[in-house]
mmCIF file of C-alpha atoms in Angstrom:
data_model
loop_
_atom_site.group_PDB
_atom_site.id
_atom_site.type_symbol
_atom_site.label_atom_id
_atom_site.label_comp_id
_atom_site.label_asym_id
_atom_site.label_seq_id
_atom_site.Cartn_x
_atom_site.Cartn_y
_atom_site.Cartn_z
ATOM 1 C CA MET A 1 0.021 -0.020 0.005
ATOM 2 C CA GLU A 2 1.308 3.355 -1.076
ATOM 3 C CA VAL A 3 1.396 6.263 1.295
ATOM 4 C CA GLY A 4 1.055 9.749 -0.127
ATOM 5 C CA ARG A 5 -1.311 11.163 -2.682
ATOM 6 C CA PRO A 6 -4.778 9.548 -2.900
ATOM 7 C CA ARG A 7 -5.648 8.178 -6.265
ATOM 8 C CA MET A 8 -8.494 9.730 -8.259
ATOM 9 C CA THR A 9 -10.934 7.406 -9.862
ATOM 10 C CA SER A 10 -12.605 8.164 -13.202
ATOM 11 C CA ASP A 11 -15.881 8.952 -11.382
ATOM 12 C CA THR A 12 -14.031 11.453 -9.168
ATOM 13 C CA LYS A 13 -12.404 13.032 -12.201
ATOM 14 C CA TRP A 14 -15.816 13.176 -13.926
ATOM 15 C CA ILE A 15 -17.401 14.920 -10.887
ATOM 16 C CA VAL A 16 -14.566 17.370 -10.542
ATOM 17 C CA GLY A 17 -14.633 18.179 -14.227
ATOM 18 C CA THR A 18 -18.416 18.632 -14.128
ATOM 19 C CA MET A 19 -18.147 20.948 -11.134
ATOM 20 C CA ILE A 20 -15.521 23.038 -12.904
ATOM 21 C CA VAL A 21 -17.661 23.335 -16.063
ATOM 22 C CA LEU A 22 -20.792 24.082 -14.040
ATOM 23 C CA GLY A 23 -18.825 26.639 -11.961
ATOM 24 C CA GLY A 24 -17.734 28.400 -15.124
ATOM 25 C CA LEU A 25 -21.298 28.354 -16.537
ATOM 26 C CA LEU A 26 -22.612 29.731 -13.276
ATOM 27 C CA SER A 27 -19.983 32.409 -13.253
ATOM 28 C CA ALA A 28 -20.944 33.401 -16.803
ATOM 29 C CA GLN A 29 -24.660 33.486 -15.891
ATOM 30 C CA ILE A 30 -23.956 35.602 -12.819
ATOM 31 C CA SER A 31 -21.972 38.048 -14.963
ATOM 32 C CA LEU A 32 -24.892 38.269 -17.428
ATOM 33 C CA VAL A 33 -27.323 38.831 -14.603
ATOM 34 C CA ASN A 34 -25.123 41.603 -13.228
ATOM 35 C CA VAL A 35 -25.000 43.270 -16.652
ATOM 36 C CA ARG A 36 -28.750 43.095 -16.938
ATOM 37 C CA ILE A 37 -29.159 44.547 -13.391
ATOM 38 C CA ASP A 38 -26.806 47.378 -14.283
ATOM 39 C CA ASP A 39 -28.798 48.028 -17.495
ATOM 40 C CA LEU A 40 -32.013 47.972 -15.562
ATOM 41 C CA GLY A 41 -30.596 50.354 -12.957
ATOM 42 C CA ALA A 42 -29.501 52.779 -15.682
ATOM 43 C CA SER A 43 -32.920 52.610 -17.276
ATOM 44 C CA VAL A 44 -34.714 53.207 -13.999
ATOM 45 C CA ASN A 45 -32.380 56.110 -13.134
ATOM 46 C CA ALA A 46 -33.014 57.658 -16.610
ATOM 47 C CA ARG A 47 -36.794 57.338 -16.081
ATOM 48 C CA ILE A 48 -36.553 58.872 -12.615
ATOM 49 C CA ASP A 49 -34.502 61.790 -14.069
ATOM 50 C CA ASP A 50 -37.197 62.307 -16.777
ATOM 51 C CA LEU A 51 -39.912 62.193 -14.152
ATOM 52 C CA ASP A 52 -38.048 64.647 -11.924
ATOM 53 C CA ALA A 53 -37.624 67.085 -14.821
ATOM 54 C CA SER A 54 -41.389 66.720 -15.699
ATOM 55 C CA VAL A 55 -42.485 67.226 -12.133
ATOM 56 C CA ASN A 56 -40.164 70.164 -11.700
ATOM 57 C CA ALA A 57 -41.474 71.781 -14.911
ATOM 58 C CA ARG A 58 -45.062 71.302 -13.688
ATOM 59 C CA ILE A 59 -44.206 72.752 -10.267
ATOM 60 C CA ASP A 60 -42.619 75.777 -11.916
ATOM 61 C CA GLY A 61 -45.702 76.284 -14.029
ATOM 62 C CA LEU A 62 -47.921 76.063 -10.976
ATOM 63 C CA GLU A 63 -45.723 78.541 -9.060
ATOM 64 C CA GLY A 64 -46.047 80.985 -12.002
ATOM 65 C CA ARG A 65 -49.810 80.638 -11.994
ATOM 66 C CA ILE A 66 -49.921 81.113 -8.222
ATOM 67 C CA ASP A 67 -47.705 84.238 -8.518
ATOM 68 C CA ARG A 68 -50.164 85.693 -11.032
ATOM 69 C CA LEU A 69 -53.128 84.827 -8.782
ATOM 70 C CA GLU A 70 -51.377 86.521 -5.827
ATOM 71 C CA ALA A 71 -50.813 89.595 -7.928
ATOM 72 C CA ARG A 72 -54.482 89.713 -8.987
ATOM 73 C CA LEU A 73 -55.626 89.218 -5.351
ATOM 74 C CA ALA A 74 -53.409 92.096 -4.271
ATOM 75 C CA SER A 75 -54.974 94.268 -7.014
ATOM 76 C CA PHE A 76 -58.474 93.236 -5.833
ATOM 77 C CA ASP A 77 -57.553 94.073 -2.250
ATOM 78 C CA GLU A 78 -56.340 97.519 -3.331
ATOM 79 C CA ARG A 79 -59.482 98.203 -5.366
ATOM 80 C CA LEU A 80 -61.748 96.942 -2.534
ATOM 81 C CA ARG A 81 -59.962 99.309 -0.090
ATOM 82 C CA ASN A 82 -60.570 102.202 -2.525
ATOM 83 C CA VAL A 83 -64.304 101.260 -2.703
ATOM 84 C CA GLU A 84 -64.475 101.062 1.119
ATOM 85 C CA ILE A 85 -62.967 104.583 1.363
ATOM 86 C CA ALA A 86 -65.386 105.951 -1.257
ATOM 87 C CA PHE A 87 -68.373 104.432 0.615
ATOM 88 C CA GLY A 88 -67.099 105.928 3.824
ATOM 89 C CA LYS A 89 -67.033 109.348 2.205
ATOM 90 C CA VAL A 90 -70.611 108.894 0.880
ATOM 91 C CA ASP A 91 -71.803 107.760 4.304
ATOM 92 C CA GLN A 92 -70.206 110.809 5.905
ATOM 93 C CA ARG A 93 -71.896 113.088 3.372
ATOM 94 C CA LEU A 94 -75.284 111.433 3.915
ATOM 95 C CA LEU A 95 -74.976 111.866 7.702
ATOM 96 C CA THR A 96 -74.142 115.576 7.224
ATOM 97 C CA LEU A 97 -77.149 116.020 4.864
ATOM 98 C CA GLU A 98 -79.476 114.195 7.282
ATOM 99 C CA ARG A 99 -78.418 116.475 10.148
ATOM 100 C CA VAL A 100 -78.980 119.589 8.079
ATOM 101 C CA LEU A 101 -82.091 118.726 6.146
ATOM 102 C CA LEU A 102 -84.120 116.423 8.320
ATOM 103 C CA PRO A 103 -85.819 117.556 11.510
ATOM 104 C CA PRO A 104 -84.594 115.999 14.721
ATOM 105 C CA GLN A 105 -86.478 112.872 15.743
ATOM 106 C CA ASN A 106 -88.694 112.962 18.712
ATOM 107 C CA PRO A 107 -87.100 110.900 21.522
ATOM 108 C CA ASP A 108 -90.493 109.988 22.917
ATOM 109 C CA GLN A 109 -91.491 107.997 19.930
#
């Protein structure tokens, strides 16, 4: 009986060879999967960038519309204030005319 290296049978050689081939195929498949994942990641990132640009453009449009509405409301506020002042002047004139032209009311009635 020899002491030293164990002998490899043909079955063992076949199993080892098959494992090496399968390992190489598995490695190639993993590489392909990684490439596809990278491509998918790039595609998803591109779509997200497009969506971000679209959303930002819509937000900018809405901000512009809101700014115009705020300007119109400020204009309405100013015009309403002018109307209030004018009504105040008319009310003051009416009170003056009433005091001058109408007889005083009888407090007993």
